[in-house]
Amino acid sequence: IDFGIKRSILNRLVSHGCDVLVLPSNSSFDEVISHDPDGIFFSNGPGDPSSVHDGINLARSLINYGQIPMFGICLGHQIFGLALGGKTYKLPFGHRGLNHPCGLNNNVEITSQNHGFAIDPNSLSNKSVEITHYNLNDRTVAGLQLINKPIFSVQYHPEAAPGPHDSDYLFEKFVSLMLEKC
């Protein structure tokens, strides 16, 4: 789902063997499901995530629909957080550029970021959502996954053209989840 997708993301999906169909951000649930997707990717994009009503409603419907693997980055990550009942807030300065350390449990990735909002970790249900990454500079939520559903997201740009490439494994994870579904 295109909220402002970068060509480098499409290139990473293709390089991992995906056939990609790009749908606009105002696509309906019925339109998305009519393509019988193996997986659904929610892209990055600009702006306040709480104003992306169509995207939040679409994510909520898809999450409730079933077991379709879903992967969101940046704005897509924030949309997932809102669709799951979370709240977002504006960062005082935003996260811009390279070299943002993110991780959890002694695993650190060096990431590329470009956003001005973050998910409030206290607004997420720990019964359905697991936080998988924090931005280690300020402890904002940098990654999440649903418990018992093949849905995950990160607050950064894992394709990071021209780099860093620490997070390319996320595309492998997404493809593996789609292959398990087949």
mmCIF file with all atom_site columns, C-alpha atoms in Angstrom:
data_model
loop_
_atom_site.group_PDB
_atom_site.id
_atom_site.type_symbol
_atom_site.label_atom_id
_atom_site.label_alt_id
_atom_site.label_comp_id
_atom_site.label_asym_id
_atom_site.label_entity_id
_atom_site.label_seq_id
_atom_site.pdbx_PDB_ins_code
_atom_site.Cartn_x
_atom_site.Cartn_y
_atom_site.Cartn_z
_atom_site.occupancy
_atom_site.B_iso_or_equiv
_atom_site.pdbx_formal_charge
_atom_site.auth_seq_id
_atom_site.auth_comp_id
_atom_site.auth_asym_id
_atom_site.auth_atom_id
_atom_site.pdbx_PDB_model_num
ATOM 1   C CA . ILE A 1 1   ? 0.000   0.000   0.000  1.00 0.00 ? 1   ILE A CA 1
ATOM 2   C CA . ASP A 1 2   ? 1.623   3.217   -1.211 1.00 0.00 ? 2   ASP A CA 1
ATOM 3   C CA . PHE A 1 3   ? 1.720   6.051   1.313  1.00 0.00 ? 3   PHE A CA 1
ATOM 4   C CA . GLY A 1 4   ? 4.831   7.520   -0.343 1.00 0.00 ? 4   GLY A CA 1
ATOM 5   C CA . ILE A 1 5   ? 6.877   4.425   -1.131 1.00 0.00 ? 5   ILE A CA 1
ATOM 6   C CA . LYS A 1 6   ? 10.463  4.722   -2.303 1.00 0.00 ? 6   LYS A CA 1
ATOM 7   C CA . ARG A 1 7   ? 11.697  2.850   -5.364 1.00 0.00 ? 7   ARG A CA 1
ATOM 8   C CA . SER A 1 8   ? 14.461  1.287   -3.253 1.00 0.00 ? 8   SER A CA 1
ATOM 9   C CA . ILE A 1 9   ? 11.823  -0.529  -1.178 1.00 0.00 ? 9   ILE A CA 1
ATOM 10  C CA . LEU A 1 10  ? 10.210  -1.948  -4.295 1.00 0.00 ? 10  LEU A CA 1
ATOM 11  C CA . ASN A 1 11  ? 13.665  -3.006  -5.488 1.00 0.00 ? 11  ASN A CA 1
ATOM 12  C CA . ARG A 1 12  ? 14.340  -4.837  -2.188 1.00 0.00 ? 12  ARG A CA 1
ATOM 13  C CA . LEU A 1 13  ? 11.006  -6.680  -2.374 1.00 0.00 ? 13  LEU A CA 1
ATOM 14  C CA . VAL A 1 14  ? 11.708  -7.724  -5.970 1.00 0.00 ? 14  VAL A CA 1
ATOM 15  C CA . SER A 1 15  ? 15.271  -8.784  -5.104 1.00 0.00 ? 15  SER A CA 1
ATOM 16  C CA . HIS A 1 16  ? 13.771  -11.117 -2.487 1.00 0.00 ? 16  HIS A CA 1
ATOM 17  C CA . GLY A 1 17  ? 11.563  -12.750 -5.129 1.00 0.00 ? 17  GLY A CA 1
ATOM 18  C CA . CYS A 1 18  ? 8.319   -10.804 -4.694 1.00 0.00 ? 18  CYS A CA 1
ATOM 19  C CA . ASP A 1 19  ? 5.943   -9.958  -7.509 1.00 0.00 ? 19  ASP A CA 1
ATOM 20  C CA . VAL A 1 20  ? 4.807   -6.496  -6.468 1.00 0.00 ? 20  VAL A CA 1
ATOM 21  C CA . LEU A 1 21  ? 1.481   -4.781  -7.149 1.00 0.00 ? 21  LEU A CA 1
ATOM 22  C CA . VAL A 1 22  ? 1.388   -1.208  -5.832 1.00 0.00 ? 22  VAL A CA 1
ATOM 23  C CA . LEU A 1 23  ? -2.031  -0.022  -4.660 1.00 0.00 ? 23  LEU A CA 1
ATOM 24  C CA . PRO A 1 24  ? -2.852  3.567   -3.682 1.00 0.00 ? 24  PRO A CA 1
ATOM 25  C CA . SER A 1 25  ? -3.222  4.621   -0.063 1.00 0.00 ? 25  SER A CA 1
ATOM 26  C CA . ASN A 1 26  ? -6.996  5.018   -0.422 1.00 0.00 ? 26  ASN A CA 1
ATOM 27  C CA . SER A 1 27  ? -7.525  1.405   -1.560 1.00 0.00 ? 27  SER A CA 1
ATOM 28  C CA . SER A 1 28  ? -10.494 -0.339  0.014  1.00 0.00 ? 28  SER A CA 1
ATOM 29  C CA . PHE A 1 29  ? -10.367 -3.591  1.913  1.00 0.00 ? 29  PHE A CA 1
ATOM 30  C CA . ASP A 1 30  ? -12.338 -5.295  -0.868 1.00 0.00 ? 30  ASP A CA 1
ATOM 31  C CA . GLU A 1 31  ? -9.950  -4.026  -3.521 1.00 0.00 ? 31  GLU A CA 1
ATOM 32  C CA . VAL A 1 32  ? -6.897  -5.264  -1.626 1.00 0.00 ? 32  VAL A CA 1
ATOM 33  C CA . ILE A 1 33  ? -8.423  -8.691  -0.899 1.00 0.00 ? 33  ILE A CA 1
ATOM 34  C CA . SER A 1 34  ? -9.617  -9.072  -4.514 1.00 0.00 ? 34  SER A CA 1
ATOM 35  C CA . HIS A 1 35  ? -5.956  -9.485  -5.525 1.00 0.00 ? 35  HIS A CA 1
ATOM 36  C CA . ASP A 1 36  ? -5.595  -12.505 -3.186 1.00 0.00 ? 36  ASP A CA 1
ATOM 37  C CA . PRO A 1 37  ? -2.265  -11.209 -1.828 1.00 0.00 ? 37  PRO A CA 1
ATOM 38  C CA . ASP A 1 38  ? 0.332   -13.512 -0.308 1.00 0.00 ? 38  ASP A CA 1
ATOM 39  C CA . GLY A 1 39  ? 1.434   -10.545 1.810  1.00 0.00 ? 39  GLY A CA 1
ATOM 40  C CA . ILE A 1 40  ? 0.706   -6.861  2.257  1.00 0.00 ? 40  ILE A CA 1
ATOM 41  C CA . PHE A 1 41  ? 3.335   -4.162  2.710  1.00 0.00 ? 41  PHE A CA 1
ATOM 42  C CA . PHE A 1 42  ? 2.443   -0.767  4.248  1.00 0.00 ? 42  PHE A CA 1
ATOM 43  C CA . SER A 1 43  ? 4.996   1.770   3.033  1.00 0.00 ? 43  SER A CA 1
ATOM 44  C CA . ASN A 1 44  ? 6.649   4.821   4.436  1.00 0.00 ? 44  ASN A CA 1
ATOM 45  C CA . GLY A 1 45  ? 5.235   8.281   3.785  1.00 0.00 ? 45  GLY A CA 1
ATOM 46  C CA . PRO A 1 46  ? 5.058   11.800  5.148  1.00 0.00 ? 46  PRO A CA 1
ATOM 47  C CA . GLY A 1 47  ? 2.977   13.488  7.794  1.00 0.00 ? 47  GLY A CA 1
ATOM 48  C CA . ASP A 1 48  ? 0.943   12.911  10.915 1.00 0.00 ? 48  ASP A CA 1
ATOM 49  C CA . PRO A 1 49  ? -0.082  9.239   11.022 1.00 0.00 ? 49  PRO A CA 1
ATOM 50  C CA . SER A 1 50  ? -3.283  9.980   12.957 1.00 0.00 ? 50  SER A CA 1
ATOM 51  C CA . SER A 1 51  ? -4.642  11.843  9.920  1.00 0.00 ? 51  SER A CA 1
ATOM 52  C CA . VAL A 1 52  ? -4.307  8.815   7.610  1.00 0.00 ? 52  VAL A CA 1
ATOM 53  C CA . HIS A 1 53  ? -7.823  7.559   8.365  1.00 0.00 ? 53  HIS A CA 1
ATOM 54  C CA . ASP A 1 54  ? -8.190  5.369   5.259  1.00 0.00 ? 54  ASP A CA 1
ATOM 55  C CA . GLY A 1 55  ? -4.880  3.632   5.974  1.00 0.00 ? 55  GLY A CA 1
ATOM 56  C CA . ILE A 1 56  ? -5.680  3.054   9.654  1.00 0.00 ? 56  ILE A CA 1
ATOM 57  C CA . ASN A 1 57  ? -9.104  1.621   8.800  1.00 0.00 ? 57  ASN A CA 1
ATOM 58  C CA . LEU A 1 58  ? -7.615  -0.568  6.062  1.00 0.00 ? 58  LEU A CA 1
ATOM 59  C CA . ALA A 1 59  ? -4.912  -1.884  8.405  1.00 0.00 ? 59  ALA A CA 1
ATOM 60  C CA . ARG A 1 60  ? -7.468  -2.593  11.135 1.00 0.00 ? 60  ARG A CA 1
ATOM 61  C CA . SER A 1 61  ? -9.699  -4.496  8.676  1.00 0.00 ? 61  SER A CA 1
ATOM 62  C CA . LEU A 1 62  ? -6.780  -6.515  7.311  1.00 0.00 ? 62  LEU A CA 1
ATOM 63  C CA . ILE A 1 63  ? -5.461  -7.323  10.781 1.00 0.00 ? 63  ILE A CA 1
ATOM 64  C CA . ASN A 1 64  ? -8.916  -8.563  11.813 1.00 0.00 ? 64  ASN A CA 1
ATOM 65  C CA . TYR A 1 65  ? -9.452  -10.446 8.533  1.00 0.00 ? 65  TYR A CA 1
ATOM 66  C CA . GLY A 1 66  ? -7.074  -13.281 9.079  1.00 0.00 ? 66  GLY A CA 1
ATOM 67  C CA . GLN A 1 67  ? -3.556  -14.513 8.722  1.00 0.00 ? 67  GLN A CA 1
ATOM 68  C CA . ILE A 1 68  ? -2.191  -12.547 5.753  1.00 0.00 ? 68  ILE A CA 1
ATOM 69  C CA . PRO A 1 69  ? 1.452   -11.642 6.427  1.00 0.00 ? 69  PRO A CA 1
ATOM 70  C CA . MET A 1 70  ? 1.887   -7.885  6.719  1.00 0.00 ? 70  MET A CA 1
ATOM 71  C CA . PHE A 1 71  ? 4.994   -5.720  7.011  1.00 0.00 ? 71  PHE A CA 1
ATOM 72  C CA . GLY A 1 72  ? 4.992   -1.969  7.663  1.00 0.00 ? 72  GLY A CA 1
ATOM 73  C CA . ILE A 1 73  ? 7.788   0.576   7.741  1.00 0.00 ? 73  ILE A CA 1
ATOM 74  C CA . CYS A 1 74  ? 7.924   4.157   9.007  1.00 0.00 ? 74  CYS A CA 1
ATOM 75  C CA . LEU A 1 75  ? 4.423   5.594   8.421  1.00 0.00 ? 75  LEU A CA 1
ATOM 76  C CA . GLY A 1 76  ? 3.190   2.022   7.859  1.00 0.00 ? 76  GLY A CA 1
ATOM 77  C CA . HIS A 1 77  ? 4.553   1.122   11.302 1.00 0.00 ? 77  HIS A CA 1
ATOM 78  C CA . GLN A 1 78  ? 2.698   4.037   12.879 1.00 0.00 ? 78  GLN A CA 1
ATOM 79  C CA . ILE A 1 79  ? -0.502  3.116   11.009 1.00 0.00 ? 79  ILE A CA 1
ATOM 80  C CA . PHE A 1 80  ? -0.275  -0.422  12.422 1.00 0.00 ? 80  PHE A CA 1
ATOM 81  C CA . GLY A 1 81  ? 0.177   1.019   15.917 1.00 0.00 ? 81  GLY A CA 1
ATOM 82  C CA . LEU A 1 82  ? -2.931  3.193   15.510 1.00 0.00 ? 82  LEU A CA 1
ATOM 83  C CA . ALA A 1 83  ? -4.944  0.333   13.974 1.00 0.00 ? 83  ALA A CA 1
ATOM 84  C CA . LEU A 1 84  ? -4.091  -1.747  17.039 1.00 0.00 ? 84  LEU A CA 1
ATOM 85  C CA . GLY A 1 85  ? -5.536  0.878   19.362 1.00 0.00 ? 85  GLY A CA 1
ATOM 86  C CA . GLY A 1 86  ? -2.286  2.669   20.107 1.00 0.00 ? 86  GLY A CA 1
ATOM 87  C CA . LYS A 1 87  ? -1.612  6.390   20.088 1.00 0.00 ? 87  LYS A CA 1
ATOM 88  C CA . THR A 1 88  ? 1.097   8.425   18.388 1.00 0.00 ? 88  THR A CA 1
ATOM 89  C CA . TYR A 1 89  ? 2.743   11.682  19.408 1.00 0.00 ? 89  TYR A CA 1
ATOM 90  C CA . LYS A 1 90  ? 4.903   14.304  17.738 1.00 0.00 ? 90  LYS A CA 1
ATOM 91  C CA . LEU A 1 91  ? 8.606   14.093  18.519 1.00 0.00 ? 91  LEU A CA 1
ATOM 92  C CA . PRO A 1 92  ? 10.240  17.362  19.625 1.00 0.00 ? 92  PRO A CA 1
ATOM 93  C CA . PHE A 1 93  ? 12.861  17.181  16.853 1.00 0.00 ? 93  PHE A CA 1
ATOM 94  C CA . GLY A 1 94  ? 12.129  14.045  14.845 1.00 0.00 ? 94  GLY A CA 1
ATOM 95  C CA . HIS A 1 95  ? 14.534  11.334  13.789 1.00 0.00 ? 95  HIS A CA 1
ATOM 96  C CA . ARG A 1 96  ? 16.368  12.201  10.577 1.00 0.00 ? 96  ARG A CA 1
ATOM 97  C CA . GLY A 1 97  ? 19.265  10.562  8.788  1.00 0.00 ? 97  GLY A CA 1
ATOM 98  C CA . LEU A 1 98  ? 21.563  7.616   9.305  1.00 0.00 ? 98  LEU A CA 1
ATOM 99  C CA . ASN A 1 99  ? 23.162  5.947   12.293 1.00 0.00 ? 99  ASN A CA 1
ATOM 100 C CA . HIS A 1 100 ? 20.176  5.565   14.612 1.00 0.00 ? 100 HIS A CA 1
ATOM 101 C CA . PRO A 1 101 ? 20.832  2.507   16.799 1.00 0.00 ? 101 PRO A CA 1
ATOM 102 C CA . CYS A 1 102 ? 17.752  0.326   17.263 1.00 0.00 ? 102 CYS A CA 1
ATOM 103 C CA . GLY A 1 103 ? 17.342  -2.971  18.985 1.00 0.00 ? 103 GLY A CA 1
ATOM 104 C CA . LEU A 1 104 ? 16.451  -5.056  21.989 1.00 0.00 ? 104 LEU A CA 1
ATOM 105 C CA . ASN A 1 105 ? 18.152  -7.787  24.021 1.00 0.00 ? 105 ASN A CA 1
ATOM 106 C CA . ASN A 1 106 ? 21.743  -7.052  22.951 1.00 0.00 ? 106 ASN A CA 1
ATOM 107 C CA . ASN A 1 107 ? 20.883  -7.019  19.237 1.00 0.00 ? 107 ASN A CA 1
ATOM 108 C CA . VAL A 1 108 ? 21.525  -3.612  17.699 1.00 0.00 ? 108 VAL A CA 1
ATOM 109 C CA . GLU A 1 109 ? 20.968  -2.459  14.128 1.00 0.00 ? 109 GLU A CA 1
ATOM 110 C CA . ILE A 1 110 ? 22.244  0.804   12.709 1.00 0.00 ? 110 ILE A CA 1
ATOM 111 C CA . THR A 1 111 ? 19.272  2.310   10.879 1.00 0.00 ? 111 THR A CA 1
ATOM 112 C CA . SER A 1 112 ? 18.201  5.096   8.575  1.00 0.00 ? 112 SER A CA 1
ATOM 113 C CA . GLN A 1 113 ? 15.201  7.146   9.755  1.00 0.00 ? 113 GLN A CA 1
ATOM 114 C CA . ASN A 1 114 ? 13.051  10.042  8.609  1.00 0.00 ? 114 ASN A CA 1
ATOM 115 C CA . HIS A 1 115 ? 9.980   10.666  10.767 1.00 0.00 ? 115 HIS A CA 1
ATOM 116 C CA . GLY A 1 116 ? 8.536   13.170  13.192 1.00 0.00 ? 116 GLY A CA 1
ATOM 117 C CA . PHE A 1 117 ? 6.063   10.986  15.111 1.00 0.00 ? 117 PHE A CA 1
ATOM 118 C CA . ALA A 1 118 ? 6.332   7.929   17.355 1.00 0.00 ? 118 ALA A CA 1
ATOM 119 C CA . ILE A 1 119 ? 4.036   5.321   18.892 1.00 0.00 ? 119 ILE A CA 1
ATOM 120 C CA . ASP A 1 120 ? 3.326   5.652   22.613 1.00 0.00 ? 120 ASP A CA 1
ATOM 121 C CA . PRO A 1 121 ? 4.432   2.276   24.042 1.00 0.00 ? 121 PRO A CA 1
ATOM 122 C CA . ASN A 1 122 ? 2.006   2.572   26.960 1.00 0.00 ? 122 ASN A CA 1
ATOM 123 C CA . SER A 1 123 ? -0.929  2.723   24.545 1.00 0.00 ? 123 SER A CA 1
ATOM 124 C CA . LEU A 1 124 ? -0.293  -0.753  23.075 1.00 0.00 ? 124 LEU A CA 1
ATOM 125 C CA . SER A 1 125 ? -1.835  -3.893  24.531 1.00 0.00 ? 125 SER A CA 1
ATOM 126 C CA . ASN A 1 126 ? 0.903   -6.255  25.680 1.00 0.00 ? 126 ASN A CA 1
ATOM 127 C CA . LYS A 1 127 ? -1.608  -9.101  25.227 1.00 0.00 ? 127 LYS A CA 1
ATOM 128 C CA . SER A 1 128 ? -1.631  -8.689  21.438 1.00 0.00 ? 128 SER A CA 1
ATOM 129 C CA . VAL A 1 129 ? 1.498   -6.650  20.603 1.00 0.00 ? 129 VAL A CA 1
ATOM 130 C CA . GLU A 1 130 ? 5.163   -7.233  21.360 1.00 0.00 ? 130 GLU A CA 1
ATOM 131 C CA . ILE A 1 131 ? 7.699   -4.423  21.058 1.00 0.00 ? 131 ILE A CA 1
ATOM 132 C CA . THR A 1 132 ? 10.665  -5.846  19.126 1.00 0.00 ? 132 THR A CA 1
ATOM 133 C CA . HIS A 1 133 ? 12.907  -2.762  18.805 1.00 0.00 ? 133 HIS A CA 1
ATOM 134 C CA . TYR A 1 134 ? 13.508  0.518   20.580 1.00 0.00 ? 134 TYR A CA 1
ATOM 135 C CA . ASN A 1 135 ? 15.399  3.511   19.251 1.00 0.00 ? 135 ASN A CA 1
ATOM 136 C CA . LEU A 1 136 ? 18.336  3.343   21.629 1.00 0.00 ? 136 LEU A CA 1
ATOM 137 C CA . ASN A 1 137 ? 18.845  7.117   21.545 1.00 0.00 ? 137 ASN A CA 1
ATOM 138 C CA . ASP A 1 138 ? 15.496  7.960   23.144 1.00 0.00 ? 138 ASP A CA 1
ATOM 139 C CA . ARG A 1 139 ? 13.676  4.625   23.795 1.00 0.00 ? 139 ARG A CA 1
ATOM 140 C CA . THR A 1 140 ? 10.882  5.311   21.287 1.00 0.00 ? 140 THR A CA 1
ATOM 141 C CA . VAL A 1 141 ? 9.168   2.255   19.785 1.00 0.00 ? 141 VAL A CA 1
ATOM 142 C CA . ALA A 1 142 ? 11.145  1.249   16.695 1.00 0.00 ? 142 ALA A CA 1
ATOM 143 C CA . GLY A 1 143 ? 9.575   -2.151  16.000 1.00 0.00 ? 143 GLY A CA 1
ATOM 144 C CA . LEU A 1 144 ? 6.577   -4.266  16.885 1.00 0.00 ? 144 LEU A CA 1
ATOM 145 C CA . GLN A 1 145 ? 4.934   -7.534  16.011 1.00 0.00 ? 145 GLN A CA 1
ATOM 146 C CA . LEU A 1 146 ? 1.556   -9.020  16.692 1.00 0.00 ? 146 LEU A CA 1
ATOM 147 C CA . ILE A 1 147 ? 1.360   -12.039 18.926 1.00 0.00 ? 147 ILE A CA 1
ATOM 148 C CA . ASN A 1 148 ? -0.267  -14.954 17.050 1.00 0.00 ? 148 ASN A CA 1
ATOM 149 C CA . LYS A 1 149 ? -0.424  -13.147 13.673 1.00 0.00 ? 149 LYS A CA 1
ATOM 150 C CA . PRO A 1 150 ? 2.262   -12.794 10.973 1.00 0.00 ? 150 PRO A CA 1
ATOM 151 C CA . ILE A 1 151 ? 2.315   -9.000  11.188 1.00 0.00 ? 151 ILE A CA 1
ATOM 152 C CA . PHE A 1 152 ? 5.286   -6.813  12.078 1.00 0.00 ? 152 PHE A CA 1
ATOM 153 C CA . SER A 1 153 ? 6.649   -3.336  11.479 1.00 0.00 ? 153 SER A CA 1
ATOM 154 C CA . VAL A 1 154 ? 9.630   -1.074  12.046 1.00 0.00 ? 154 VAL A CA 1
ATOM 155 C CA . GLN A 1 155 ? 9.951   2.680   12.450 1.00 0.00 ? 155 GLN A CA 1
ATOM 156 C CA . TYR A 1 156 ? 12.969  2.900   10.168 1.00 0.00 ? 156 TYR A CA 1
ATOM 157 C CA . HIS A 1 157 ? 13.901  2.224   6.542  1.00 0.00 ? 157 HIS A CA 1
ATOM 158 C CA . PRO A 1 158 ? 15.269  -1.336  6.290  1.00 0.00 ? 158 PRO A CA 1
ATOM 159 C CA . GLU A 1 159 ? 16.067  -0.974  2.577  1.00 0.00 ? 159 GLU A CA 1
ATOM 160 C CA . ALA A 1 160 ? 18.310  2.012   3.424  1.00 0.00 ? 160 ALA A CA 1
ATOM 161 C CA . ALA A 1 161 ? 19.620  2.790   -0.037 1.00 0.00 ? 161 ALA A CA 1
ATOM 162 C CA . PRO A 1 162 ? 22.547  3.475   -0.040 1.00 0.00 ? 162 PRO A CA 1
ATOM 163 C CA . GLY A 1 163 ? 22.923  1.991   3.468  1.00 0.00 ? 163 GLY A CA 1
ATOM 164 C CA . PRO A 1 164 ? 23.241  0.800   6.215  1.00 0.00 ? 164 PRO A CA 1
ATOM 165 C CA . HIS A 1 165 ? 22.074  -2.735  5.408  1.00 0.00 ? 165 HIS A CA 1
ATOM 166 C CA . ASP A 1 166 ? 21.811  -4.223  8.916  1.00 0.00 ? 166 ASP A CA 1
ATOM 167 C CA . SER A 1 167 ? 18.047  -4.626  8.559  1.00 0.00 ? 167 SER A CA 1
ATOM 168 C CA . ASP A 1 168 ? 17.740  -6.461  5.241  1.00 0.00 ? 168 ASP A CA 1
ATOM 169 C CA . TYR A 1 169 ? 16.764  -9.597  7.182  1.00 0.00 ? 169 TYR A CA 1
ATOM 170 C CA . LEU A 1 170 ? 13.315  -8.032  7.653  1.00 0.00 ? 170 LEU A CA 1
ATOM 171 C CA . PHE A 1 171 ? 12.553  -8.541  3.957  1.00 0.00 ? 171 PHE A CA 1
ATOM 172 C CA . GLU A 1 172 ? 13.658  -12.179 4.313  1.00 0.00 ? 172 GLU A CA 1
ATOM 173 C CA . LYS A 1 173 ? 11.328  -12.534 7.309  1.00 0.00 ? 173 LYS A CA 1
ATOM 174 C CA . PHE A 1 174 ? 8.400   -11.085 5.323  1.00 0.00 ? 174 PHE A CA 1
ATOM 175 C CA . VAL A 1 175 ? 9.039   -13.441 2.383  1.00 0.00 ? 175 VAL A CA 1
ATOM 176 C CA . SER A 1 176 ? 9.348   -16.433 4.761  1.00 0.00 ? 176 SER A CA 1
ATOM 177 C CA . LEU A 1 177 ? 5.980   -15.593 6.330  1.00 0.00 ? 177 LEU A CA 1
ATOM 178 C CA . MET A 1 178 ? 4.386   -15.426 2.878  1.00 0.00 ? 178 MET A CA 1
ATOM 179 C CA . LEU A 1 179 ? 5.912   -18.777 1.885  1.00 0.00 ? 179 LEU A CA 1
ATOM 180 C CA . GLU A 1 180 ? 4.574   -20.373 5.086  1.00 0.00 ? 180 GLU A CA 1
ATOM 181 C CA . LYS A 1 181 ? 1.081   -19.187 4.101  1.00 0.00 ? 181 LYS A CA 1
ATOM 182 C CA . CYS A 1 182 ? 1.240   -20.931 0.707  1.00 0.00 ? 182 CYS A CA 1
#
